[in-house]
Short mmCIF file of C-alpha atoms and ligand atoms in Angstrom, two decimals:
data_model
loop_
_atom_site.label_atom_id
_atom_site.label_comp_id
_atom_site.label_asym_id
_atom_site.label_seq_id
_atom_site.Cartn_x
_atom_site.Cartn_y
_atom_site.Cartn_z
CA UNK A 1107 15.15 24.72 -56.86
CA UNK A 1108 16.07 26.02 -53.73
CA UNK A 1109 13.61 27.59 -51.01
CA UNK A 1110 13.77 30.20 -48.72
CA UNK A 1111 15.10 27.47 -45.85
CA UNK A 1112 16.29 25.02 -47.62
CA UNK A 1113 19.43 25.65 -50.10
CA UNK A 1114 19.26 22.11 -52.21
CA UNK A 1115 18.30 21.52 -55.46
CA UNK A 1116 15.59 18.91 -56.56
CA UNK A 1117 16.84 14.96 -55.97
CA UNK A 1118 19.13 16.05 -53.44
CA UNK A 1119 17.09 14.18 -50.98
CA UNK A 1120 15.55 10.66 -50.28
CA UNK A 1121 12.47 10.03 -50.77
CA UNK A 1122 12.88 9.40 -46.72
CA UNK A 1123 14.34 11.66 -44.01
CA UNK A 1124 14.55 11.04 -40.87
CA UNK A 1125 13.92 14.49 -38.42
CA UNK A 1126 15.44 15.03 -35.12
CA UNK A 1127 14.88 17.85 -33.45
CA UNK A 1128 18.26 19.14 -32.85
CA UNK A 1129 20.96 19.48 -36.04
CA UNK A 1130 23.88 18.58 -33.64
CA UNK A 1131 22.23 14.80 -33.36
CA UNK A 1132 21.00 14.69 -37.14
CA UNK A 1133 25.08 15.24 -38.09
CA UNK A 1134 25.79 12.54 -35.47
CA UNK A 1135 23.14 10.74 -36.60
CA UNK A 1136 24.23 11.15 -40.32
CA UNK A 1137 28.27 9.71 -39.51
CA UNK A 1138 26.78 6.87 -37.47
CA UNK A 1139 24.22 5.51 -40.01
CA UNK A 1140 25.37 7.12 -43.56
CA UNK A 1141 30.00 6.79 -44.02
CA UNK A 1142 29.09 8.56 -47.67
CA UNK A 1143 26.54 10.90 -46.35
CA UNK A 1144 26.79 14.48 -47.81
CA UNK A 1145 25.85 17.87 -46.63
CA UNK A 1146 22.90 18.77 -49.16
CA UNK A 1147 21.34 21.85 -47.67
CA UNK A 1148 23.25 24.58 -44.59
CA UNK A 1149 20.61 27.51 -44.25
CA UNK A 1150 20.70 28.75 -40.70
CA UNK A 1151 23.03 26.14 -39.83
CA UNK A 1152 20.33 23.15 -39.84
CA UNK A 1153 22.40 20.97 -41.72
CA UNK A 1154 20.52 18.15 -44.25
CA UNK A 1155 22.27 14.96 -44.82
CA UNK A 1156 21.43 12.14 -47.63
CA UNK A 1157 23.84 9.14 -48.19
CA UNK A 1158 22.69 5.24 -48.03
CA UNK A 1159 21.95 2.57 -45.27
CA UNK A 1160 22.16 -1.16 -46.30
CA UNK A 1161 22.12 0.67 -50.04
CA UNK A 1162 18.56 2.56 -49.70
CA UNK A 1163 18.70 6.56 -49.60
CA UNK A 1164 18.35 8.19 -46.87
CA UNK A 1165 18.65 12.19 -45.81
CA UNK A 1166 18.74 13.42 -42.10
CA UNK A 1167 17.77 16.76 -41.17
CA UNK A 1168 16.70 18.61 -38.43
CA UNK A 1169 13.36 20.22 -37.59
CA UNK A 1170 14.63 22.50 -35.11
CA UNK A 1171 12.26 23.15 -31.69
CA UNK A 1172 8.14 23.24 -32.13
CA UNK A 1173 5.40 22.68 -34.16
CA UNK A 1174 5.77 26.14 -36.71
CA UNK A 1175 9.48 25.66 -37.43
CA UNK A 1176 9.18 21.92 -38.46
CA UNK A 1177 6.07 23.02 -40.34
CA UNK A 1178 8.16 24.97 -42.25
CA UNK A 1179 11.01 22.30 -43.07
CA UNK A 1180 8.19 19.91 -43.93
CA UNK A 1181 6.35 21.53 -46.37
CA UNK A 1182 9.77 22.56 -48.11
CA UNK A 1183 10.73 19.07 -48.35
CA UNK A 1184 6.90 17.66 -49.09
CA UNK A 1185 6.52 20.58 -51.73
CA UNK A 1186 9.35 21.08 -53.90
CA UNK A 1187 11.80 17.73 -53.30
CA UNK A 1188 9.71 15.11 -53.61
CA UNK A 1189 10.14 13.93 -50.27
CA UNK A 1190 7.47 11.11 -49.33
CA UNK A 1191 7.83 10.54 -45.65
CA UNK A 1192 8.98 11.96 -42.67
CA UNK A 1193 10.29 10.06 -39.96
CA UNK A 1194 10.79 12.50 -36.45
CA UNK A 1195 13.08 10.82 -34.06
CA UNK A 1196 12.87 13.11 -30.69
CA UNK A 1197 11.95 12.90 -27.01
CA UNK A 1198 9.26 13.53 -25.30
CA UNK A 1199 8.24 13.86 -21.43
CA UNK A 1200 6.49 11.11 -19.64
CA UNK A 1201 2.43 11.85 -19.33
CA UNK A 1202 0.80 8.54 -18.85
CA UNK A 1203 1.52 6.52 -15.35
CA UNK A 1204 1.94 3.37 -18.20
CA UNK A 1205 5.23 4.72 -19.45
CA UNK A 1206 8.20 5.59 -17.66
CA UNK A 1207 11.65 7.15 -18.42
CA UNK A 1208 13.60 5.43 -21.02
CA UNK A 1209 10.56 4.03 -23.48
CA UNK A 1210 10.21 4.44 -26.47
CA UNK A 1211 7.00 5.51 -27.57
CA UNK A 1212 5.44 4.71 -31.42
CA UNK A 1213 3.35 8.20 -31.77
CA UNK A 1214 0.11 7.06 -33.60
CA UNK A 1215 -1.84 9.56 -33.28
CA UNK A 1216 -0.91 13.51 -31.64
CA UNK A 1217 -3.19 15.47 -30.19
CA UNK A 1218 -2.19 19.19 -30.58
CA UNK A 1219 -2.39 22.87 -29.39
CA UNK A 1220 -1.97 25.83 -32.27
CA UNK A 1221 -3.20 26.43 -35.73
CA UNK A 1222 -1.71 24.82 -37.61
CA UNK A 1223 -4.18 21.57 -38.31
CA UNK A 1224 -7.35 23.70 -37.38
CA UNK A 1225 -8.24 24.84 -40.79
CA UNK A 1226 -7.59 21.26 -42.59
CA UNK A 1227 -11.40 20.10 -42.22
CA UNK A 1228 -13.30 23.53 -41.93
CA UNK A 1229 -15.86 23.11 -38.78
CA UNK A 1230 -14.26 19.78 -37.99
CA UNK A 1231 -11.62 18.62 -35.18
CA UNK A 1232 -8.85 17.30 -37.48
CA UNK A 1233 -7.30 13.74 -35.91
CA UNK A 1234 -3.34 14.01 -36.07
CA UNK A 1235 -2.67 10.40 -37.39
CA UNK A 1236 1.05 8.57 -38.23
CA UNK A 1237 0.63 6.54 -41.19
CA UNK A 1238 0.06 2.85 -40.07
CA UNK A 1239 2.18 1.73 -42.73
CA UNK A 1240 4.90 3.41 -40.92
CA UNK A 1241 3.94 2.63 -37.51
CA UNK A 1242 3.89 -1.02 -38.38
CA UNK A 1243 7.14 -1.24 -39.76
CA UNK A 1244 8.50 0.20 -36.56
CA UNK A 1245 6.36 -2.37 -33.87
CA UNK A 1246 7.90 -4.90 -35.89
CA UNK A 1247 11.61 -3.92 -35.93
CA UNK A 1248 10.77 -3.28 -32.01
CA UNK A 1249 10.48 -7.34 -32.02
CA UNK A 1250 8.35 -7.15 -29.09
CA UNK A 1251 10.98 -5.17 -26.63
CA UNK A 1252 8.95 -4.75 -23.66
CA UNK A 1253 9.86 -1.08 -23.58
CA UNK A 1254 8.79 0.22 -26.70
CA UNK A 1255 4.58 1.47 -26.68
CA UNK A 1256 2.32 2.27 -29.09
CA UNK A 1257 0.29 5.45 -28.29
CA UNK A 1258 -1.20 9.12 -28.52
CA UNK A 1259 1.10 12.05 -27.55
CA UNK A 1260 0.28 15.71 -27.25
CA UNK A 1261 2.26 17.88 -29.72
CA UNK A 1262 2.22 21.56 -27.83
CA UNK A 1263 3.05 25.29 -28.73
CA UNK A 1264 4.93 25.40 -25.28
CA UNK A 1265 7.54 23.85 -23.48
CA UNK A 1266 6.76 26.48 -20.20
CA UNK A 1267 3.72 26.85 -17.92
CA UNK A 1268 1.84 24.14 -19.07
CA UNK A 1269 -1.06 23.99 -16.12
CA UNK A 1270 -0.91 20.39 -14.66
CA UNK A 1271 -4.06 20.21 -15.07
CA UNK A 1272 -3.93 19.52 -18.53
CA UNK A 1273 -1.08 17.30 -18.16
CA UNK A 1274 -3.61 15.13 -15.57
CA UNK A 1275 -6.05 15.25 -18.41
CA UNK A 1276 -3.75 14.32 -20.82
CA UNK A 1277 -2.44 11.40 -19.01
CA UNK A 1278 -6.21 10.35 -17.74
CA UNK A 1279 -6.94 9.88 -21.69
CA UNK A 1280 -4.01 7.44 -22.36
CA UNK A 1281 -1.82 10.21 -23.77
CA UNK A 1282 1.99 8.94 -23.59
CA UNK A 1283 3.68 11.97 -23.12
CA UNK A 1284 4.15 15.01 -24.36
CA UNK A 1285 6.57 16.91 -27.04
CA UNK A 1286 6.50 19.75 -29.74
CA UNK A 1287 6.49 18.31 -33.72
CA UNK A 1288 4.39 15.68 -34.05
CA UNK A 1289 0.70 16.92 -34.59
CA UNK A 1290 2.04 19.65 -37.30
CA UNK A 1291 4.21 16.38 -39.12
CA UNK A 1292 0.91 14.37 -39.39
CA UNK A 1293 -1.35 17.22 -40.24
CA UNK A 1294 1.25 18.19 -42.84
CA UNK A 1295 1.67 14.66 -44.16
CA UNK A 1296 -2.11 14.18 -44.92
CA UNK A 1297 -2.80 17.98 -46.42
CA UNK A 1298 0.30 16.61 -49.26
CA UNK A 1299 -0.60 13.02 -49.45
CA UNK A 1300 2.51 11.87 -47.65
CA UNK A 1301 3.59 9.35 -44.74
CA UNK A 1302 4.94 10.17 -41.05
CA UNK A 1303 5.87 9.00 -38.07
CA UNK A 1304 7.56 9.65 -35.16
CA UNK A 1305 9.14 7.81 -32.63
CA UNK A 1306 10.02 9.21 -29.08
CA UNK A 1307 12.01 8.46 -26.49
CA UNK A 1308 10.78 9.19 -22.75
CA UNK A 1309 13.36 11.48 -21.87
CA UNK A 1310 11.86 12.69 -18.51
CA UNK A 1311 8.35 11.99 -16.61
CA UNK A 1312 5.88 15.01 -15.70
CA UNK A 1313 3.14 12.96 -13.51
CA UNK A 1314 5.54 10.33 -12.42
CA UNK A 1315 8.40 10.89 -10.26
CA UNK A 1316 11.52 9.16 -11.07
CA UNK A 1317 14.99 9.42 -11.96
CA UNK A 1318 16.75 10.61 -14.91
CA UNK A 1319 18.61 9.02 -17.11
CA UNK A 1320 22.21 8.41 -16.97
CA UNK A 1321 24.36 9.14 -20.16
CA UNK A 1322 24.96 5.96 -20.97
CA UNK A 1323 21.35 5.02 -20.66
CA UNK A 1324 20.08 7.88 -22.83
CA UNK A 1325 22.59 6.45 -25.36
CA UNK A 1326 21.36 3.28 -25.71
CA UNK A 1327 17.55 4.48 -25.15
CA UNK A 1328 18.66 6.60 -28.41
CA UNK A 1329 19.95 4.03 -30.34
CA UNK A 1330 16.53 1.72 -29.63
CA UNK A 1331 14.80 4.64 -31.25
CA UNK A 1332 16.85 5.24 -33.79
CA UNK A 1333 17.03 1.84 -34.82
CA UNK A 1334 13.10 1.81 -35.38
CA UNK A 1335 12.67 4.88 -36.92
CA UNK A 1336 15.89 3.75 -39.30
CA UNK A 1337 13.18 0.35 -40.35
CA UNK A 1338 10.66 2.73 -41.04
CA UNK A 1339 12.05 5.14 -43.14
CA UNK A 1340 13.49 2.37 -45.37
CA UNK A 1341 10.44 -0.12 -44.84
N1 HPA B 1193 7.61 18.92 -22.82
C1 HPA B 1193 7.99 18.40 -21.65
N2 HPA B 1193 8.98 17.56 -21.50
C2 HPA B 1193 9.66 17.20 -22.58
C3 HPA B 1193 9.33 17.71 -23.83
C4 HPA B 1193 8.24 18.62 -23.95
O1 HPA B 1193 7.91 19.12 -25.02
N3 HPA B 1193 10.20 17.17 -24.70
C5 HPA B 1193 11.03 16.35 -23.99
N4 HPA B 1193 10.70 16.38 -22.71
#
């Protein structure tokens, strides 16, 4: 049955979607990876996508921008189509002095601002954990590239007037960088007994100074990504 956000009915999905944050790349995403892909859900134009890859399902859908609206998509798809893991493939900023524009970081753990994992262990700091299932499958299909990490992020309620100060204690505790979906996904994925992952690429560096990326580079930085949370989902 359909929900309130998503418009698809049950065993329209895969058991595994993939999640960018922005629909535009999920229908890119979707004619790159799936030629027989079809649109299974349209509400508020964040297009969903299943089809095959090397003749395993697969759907594609967006989360949109921060923690609340990919909670929402998540739970849909956890909740009512049988969905069993969640794979984000996003970007995050550079935190850490170890990583530098252009990785690719393997997100095993988030740490997060917000409510929504607060009231999963009453009393109790919840840890934000990917499933290592998941993050094993994607170390392996990085066949030791030396620009892929393993790490924390921070998964944040704001994009804006963050105080650096947090970002310098972010970074001081190892944390890789910093985005807006991740903490909600795993938190979300353990309340339903589900898997998740996600795999980010540094898209820009808030303690370091450096350049940014050229087109071409964020292309193929992309595609690295991609290609890990693709082994993943279908591992
Ligand atoms: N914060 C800062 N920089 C970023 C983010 C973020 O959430 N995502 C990608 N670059």
């Amino acid at each position: 049955m359909a929900t309130p956000h998503i418009n698809a009915e049950k065993g329209d999905f895969a058991p595994a979607v993939l999640m960018p944050g922005d629909p535009k790349r999920a229908e890119r995403m979707a004619e790159m990876l799936m030629p027989d892909a079809k649109i299974v859900s349209d509400v508020r134009g964040i297009k969903a996508f299943t089809g095959t890859v090397d003749g395993k399902p697969l759907s594609i859908m967006a989360s949109g921008m921060g923690q609340p609206t990919l909670g929402i998509y998540v739970t849909e798809l956890f909740t009512e189509f049988d969905v069993q893991r969640v794979i984000r493939v996003g970007t995050c900023g550079g935190l850490s002095e170890k990583v530098k524009i252009g990785d690719v970081v393997i997100a095993n753990g988030a740490h997060y601002e917000g409510i929504i994992n607060t009231h999963l262990i009453p009393e109790t700091h919840f840890s934000a954990v990917a499933s290592h299932n998941l993050v094993q499958a994607a170390y392996d299909a990085a066949e030791g590239a030396e620009n892929v990490v393993v790490a924390p992020v921070i998964s944040r309620d704001r994009f804006y007037n963050v105080p650096p100060e947090v970002n310098e204690a972010a970074a001081r505790v190892g944390t890789a960088g910093a985005e807006m979906e991740a903490g909600a996904l795993y938190g979300l994925a353990a309340l339903h007994g589900k898997e998740a992952l996600a795999v980010l690429t540094v898209s820009d560096h808030m303690t370091v100074k450096s350049e940014d990326m050229t087109a071409e580079e964020r292309e193929t930085n992309f595609q690295g990504a991609l290609k890990l949370a693709v082994a993943a989902a279908l591992s």
